[in-house]
């Protein structure tokens, strides 16, 4: 394993000790220099950091997380151990030999071995432009219909601007389950037991959903980072037949600020990693204009989304379809008629009728690879 070292000047005297266990590519006592080393070739497999606030900095950890480089903090004193255990995206060790020699995954090696060879479930991301076009309603409906067929379903709320699945499903006393799973993934401690403990069971339409609820406050969006989101979803694929994710609306990328946290980074990562993207838009004039622009922006992440028009009338559906086909390279896959629903609280009970066409399209997309394998 190729590693980098960050610690006080005295650590240079211990290079021989480290080298007996790992291949030391570089060592430094400057956190800023360590960041530069991590972004330059040759790439290291892990970073070993001295357990002190001088070296365990947020900018260092953020850069390592972005580069998918595991960070191991060497600490032996009890007060320091308690502090390190609260830091996300690092793993505390007491000696160099505690580092796994092939630690490329962010979940525990025991869980990884248990999941080896397990069929991967399908991931469905539900997204749309701003304006409340019905993203959460469609996400719940798709999950409910999948569960009705007897599939095991995990519904995740990854909306960083206005999570609403818990409210829509009457889970008033919820905890931010998805963020909690991300924290565990960042510490490389996520397990099947954690997922089943955090996920709240909800009975729907002769089936059952497991729900990882969203952030209680939009200001806590930094808790959902792209690498951790991917790790959580990839882990859950082996536990559920279908993972449905409400990713919210934003997919902006502030690439003009190098290394800055990306509020919409999680949404971009989840959409790019999904087997099927459901793009939901309202059918009025403003909603269609927003959907057309949004479809252009999301093309780089998903080439063939299932485009859904929500709350349509017969005339608005026809006009919206013509506009989308004229101004984009996409076609409308399904429509949901306007009715007298009171909101999210009716999404589950009305799902069999209102969103069946959406689920039929999604099912065709996610089941196709399995049919190919069977052939």
Tab-separated table of C-alpha atoms in Angstrom, residues 79-273:
chain	number	residue	atom	x	y	z
A	79	UNK	CA	-8.747	12.314	25.259
A	80	UNK	CA	-7.466	12.508	21.687
A	81	UNK	CA	-9.268	9.284	20.773
A	82	UNK	CA	-12.607	10.697	21.886
A	83	UNK	CA	-12.074	13.806	19.772
A	84	UNK	CA	-10.935	11.901	16.689
A	85	UNK	CA	-13.963	9.614	16.862
A	86	UNK	CA	-16.191	12.658	16.308
A	87	UNK	CA	-14.390	13.694	13.111
A	88	UNK	CA	-16.092	12.538	9.923
A	89	UNK	CA	-14.334	10.812	7.019
A	90	UNK	CA	-11.378	9.570	9.074
A	91	UNK	CA	-10.589	6.314	10.828
A	92	UNK	CA	-8.641	6.259	14.084
A	93	UNK	CA	-5.828	3.702	14.437
A	94	UNK	CA	-3.428	2.984	17.289
A	95	UNK	CA	-0.701	1.424	15.146
A	96	UNK	CA	0.211	1.225	11.477
A	97	UNK	CA	-0.616	-2.476	11.260
A	98	UNK	CA	-4.283	-1.593	11.914
A	99	UNK	CA	-4.584	-0.333	8.320
A	100	UNK	CA	-6.189	-2.899	5.974
A	101	UNK	CA	-3.841	-3.640	3.118
A	102	UNK	CA	-6.588	-3.382	0.514
A	103	UNK	CA	-8.863	-0.662	1.809
A	104	UNK	CA	-10.486	0.757	-1.301
A	105	UNK	CA	-14.044	0.562	0.027
A	106	UNK	CA	-15.703	2.885	2.488
A	107	UNK	CA	-17.721	0.159	4.205
A	108	UNK	CA	-16.295	-2.387	6.605
A	109	UNK	CA	-14.430	-5.314	5.092
A	110	UNK	CA	-16.719	-7.764	6.914
A	111	UNK	CA	-19.787	-6.296	5.239
A	112	UNK	CA	-18.004	-6.186	1.889
A	113	UNK	CA	-17.191	-9.890	2.109
A	114	UNK	CA	-20.773	-10.698	3.093
A	115	UNK	CA	-22.075	-8.810	0.048
A	116	UNK	CA	-19.659	-10.297	-2.469
A	117	UNK	CA	-21.609	-11.919	-5.273
A	118	UNK	CA	-24.944	-10.548	-4.084
A	119	UNK	CA	-27.128	-9.280	-6.980
A	120	UNK	CA	-27.250	-5.511	-7.198
A	121	UNK	CA	-30.600	-3.807	-6.863
A	122	UNK	CA	-31.754	-0.994	-9.140
A	123	UNK	CA	-31.363	2.695	-8.278
A	124	UNK	CA	-34.056	5.146	-9.412
A	125	UNK	CA	-33.380	8.874	-8.978
A	126	UNK	CA	-36.365	11.249	-9.080
A	127	UNK	CA	-35.552	14.861	-9.940
A	128	UNK	CA	-37.066	17.959	-11.504
A	129	UNK	CA	-36.698	21.719	-11.939
A	130	UNK	CA	-37.605	24.282	-9.279
A	131	UNK	CA	-41.262	25.047	-8.643
A	132	UNK	CA	-42.515	21.960	-6.774
A	133	UNK	CA	-43.504	19.915	-9.847
A	134	UNK	CA	-44.244	16.860	-7.679
A	135	UNK	CA	-40.854	15.173	-7.249
A	136	UNK	CA	-41.563	13.770	-3.792
A	137	UNK	CA	-45.055	12.634	-4.794
A	138	UNK	CA	-43.688	10.704	-7.771
A	139	UNK	CA	-40.858	9.222	-5.688
A	140	UNK	CA	-43.337	7.915	-3.118
A	141	UNK	CA	-45.636	6.593	-5.834
A	142	UNK	CA	-42.847	4.747	-7.662
A	143	UNK	CA	-41.648	3.217	-4.396
A	144	UNK	CA	-45.190	2.232	-3.415
A	145	UNK	CA	-45.883	0.541	-6.742
A	146	UNK	CA	-42.561	-1.342	-6.635
A	147	UNK	CA	-43.371	-2.531	-3.096
A	148	UNK	CA	-46.862	-3.561	-4.202
A	149	UNK	CA	-45.252	-6.022	-6.621
A	150	UNK	CA	-43.417	-7.652	-3.751
A	151	UNK	CA	-40.064	-5.970	-4.267
A	152	UNK	CA	-38.027	-4.805	-1.291
A	153	UNK	CA	-37.802	-1.029	-1.581
A	154	UNK	CA	-35.712	1.648	0.120
A	155	UNK	CA	-36.925	5.236	-0.278
A	156	UNK	CA	-34.228	7.880	0.372
A	157	UNK	CA	-34.661	11.636	0.834
A	158	UNK	CA	-31.509	13.342	-0.479
A	159	UNK	CA	-33.106	16.734	-1.159
A	160	UNK	CA	-30.711	19.373	0.223
A	161	UNK	CA	-33.180	22.249	-0.138
A	162	UNK	CA	-36.523	21.032	1.143
A	163	UNK	CA	-36.820	17.416	2.240
A	164	UNK	CA	-40.465	16.370	2.499
A	165	UNK	CA	-40.791	12.585	2.384
A	166	UNK	CA	-41.078	12.301	6.159
A	167	UNK	CA	-43.901	14.837	6.247
A	168	UNK	CA	-45.647	13.263	3.284
A	169	UNK	CA	-45.499	9.838	4.912
A	170	UNK	CA	-46.576	11.188	8.336
A	171	UNK	CA	-43.220	10.385	9.959
A	172	UNK	CA	-43.325	13.375	12.273
A	173	UNK	CA	-40.719	12.273	14.811
A	174	UNK	CA	-38.168	11.323	12.213
A	175	UNK	CA	-34.383	11.445	12.354
A	176	UNK	CA	-32.213	12.438	9.373
A	177	UNK	CA	-31.649	8.830	8.359
A	178	UNK	CA	-29.908	9.442	5.048
A	179	UNK	CA	-27.474	11.934	6.591
A	180	UNK	CA	-26.772	9.518	9.447
A	181	UNK	CA	-25.968	6.783	6.932
A	182	UNK	CA	-23.647	9.199	5.119
A	183	UNK	CA	-21.799	9.934	8.360
A	184	UNK	CA	-21.287	6.237	8.981
A	185	UNK	CA	-20.087	5.742	5.409
A	186	UNK	CA	-17.635	8.619	5.865
A	187	UNK	CA	-16.193	6.867	8.905
A	188	UNK	CA	-16.125	3.578	6.974
A	189	UNK	CA	-18.447	2.004	9.559
A	190	UNK	CA	-21.667	1.520	7.552
A	191	UNK	CA	-23.232	-1.901	7.987
A	192	UNK	CA	-26.440	-3.734	7.146
A	193	UNK	CA	-27.489	-3.451	10.784
A	194	UNK	CA	-27.127	0.342	10.627
A	195	UNK	CA	-29.290	0.618	7.519
A	196	UNK	CA	-32.101	-1.467	8.992
A	197	UNK	CA	-31.914	0.509	12.231
A	198	UNK	CA	-32.039	3.901	10.511
A	199	UNK	CA	-34.655	3.029	7.868
A	200	UNK	CA	-38.266	3.520	9.024
A	201	UNK	CA	-40.782	0.895	7.810
A	202	UNK	CA	-43.955	2.237	6.170
A	203	UNK	CA	-46.874	0.076	5.025
A	204	UNK	CA	-48.182	1.011	1.571
A	205	UNK	CA	-50.636	-0.670	-0.801
A	206	UNK	CA	-50.176	-4.235	0.372
A	207	UNK	CA	-46.426	-3.689	0.496
A	208	UNK	CA	-43.815	-2.143	2.728
A	209	UNK	CA	-41.292	0.648	2.158
A	210	UNK	CA	-38.164	1.320	4.182
A	211	UNK	CA	-37.479	5.061	4.375
A	212	UNK	CA	-34.250	6.953	5.060
A	213	UNK	CA	-35.611	10.386	5.882
A	214	UNK	CA	-34.008	13.688	4.882
A	215	UNK	CA	-32.414	16.690	6.523
A	216	UNK	CA	-34.624	18.577	9.000
A	217	UNK	CA	-32.965	21.854	7.989
A	218	UNK	CA	-31.681	22.882	4.580
A	219	UNK	CA	-28.673	24.578	6.206
A	220	UNK	CA	-27.290	21.129	7.047
A	221	UNK	CA	-26.689	20.251	3.383
A	222	UNK	CA	-22.937	19.819	3.984
A	223	UNK	CA	-23.716	16.560	5.805
A	224	UNK	CA	-24.597	14.955	2.462
A	225	UNK	CA	-21.348	14.872	0.471
A	226	UNK	CA	-21.091	13.176	-2.950
A	227	UNK	CA	-18.601	10.406	-2.041
A	228	UNK	CA	-20.595	9.440	1.052
A	229	UNK	CA	-23.885	9.472	-0.888
A	230	UNK	CA	-22.484	7.144	-3.520
A	231	UNK	CA	-21.142	4.813	-0.842
A	232	UNK	CA	-24.498	4.659	0.946
A	233	UNK	CA	-26.476	3.961	-2.234
A	234	UNK	CA	-23.964	1.417	-3.541
A	235	UNK	CA	-24.130	-0.369	-0.194
A	236	UNK	CA	-27.943	-0.361	-0.164
A	237	UNK	CA	-28.144	-1.813	-3.669
A	238	UNK	CA	-27.214	-5.199	-2.238
A	239	UNK	CA	-29.862	-5.001	0.501
A	240	UNK	CA	-32.921	-3.926	-1.535
A	241	UNK	CA	-34.399	-4.754	-4.920
A	242	UNK	CA	-35.121	-1.089	-5.660
A	243	UNK	CA	-33.621	2.075	-4.158
A	244	UNK	CA	-35.704	5.179	-4.965
A	245	UNK	CA	-34.043	8.534	-4.246
A	246	UNK	CA	-35.687	11.946	-4.074
A	247	UNK	CA	-32.728	14.132	-5.130
A	248	UNK	CA	-34.601	17.453	-5.180
A	249	UNK	CA	-34.126	20.120	-7.824
A	250	UNK	CA	-30.626	21.597	-8.019
A	251	UNK	CA	-27.798	20.261	-10.182
A	252	UNK	CA	-25.651	23.394	-10.364
A	253	UNK	CA	-21.881	23.003	-10.285
A	254	UNK	CA	-19.839	25.897	-8.895
A	255	UNK	CA	-16.680	24.812	-10.656
A	256	UNK	CA	-15.308	28.360	-10.547
A	257	UNK	CA	-14.305	27.768	-6.902
A	258	UNK	CA	-11.674	25.046	-6.812
A	259	UNK	CA	-12.278	22.467	-4.099
A	260	UNK	CA	-15.315	24.273	-2.645
A	261	UNK	CA	-18.166	22.186	-1.205
A	262	UNK	CA	-20.896	21.582	-3.768
A	263	UNK	CA	-24.444	21.973	-2.489
A	264	UNK	CA	-25.763	20.154	-5.524
A	265	UNK	CA	-22.841	17.749	-5.676
A	266	UNK	CA	-24.858	14.992	-4.020
A	267	UNK	CA	-27.703	15.351	-6.530
A	268	UNK	CA	-25.282	15.259	-9.461
A	269	UNK	CA	-23.510	12.191	-8.100
A	270	UNK	CA	-26.738	10.320	-7.381
A	271	UNK	CA	-28.238	11.090	-10.796
A	272	UNK	CA	-25.070	10.027	-12.603
A	273	UNK	CA	-24.942	6.806	-10.584
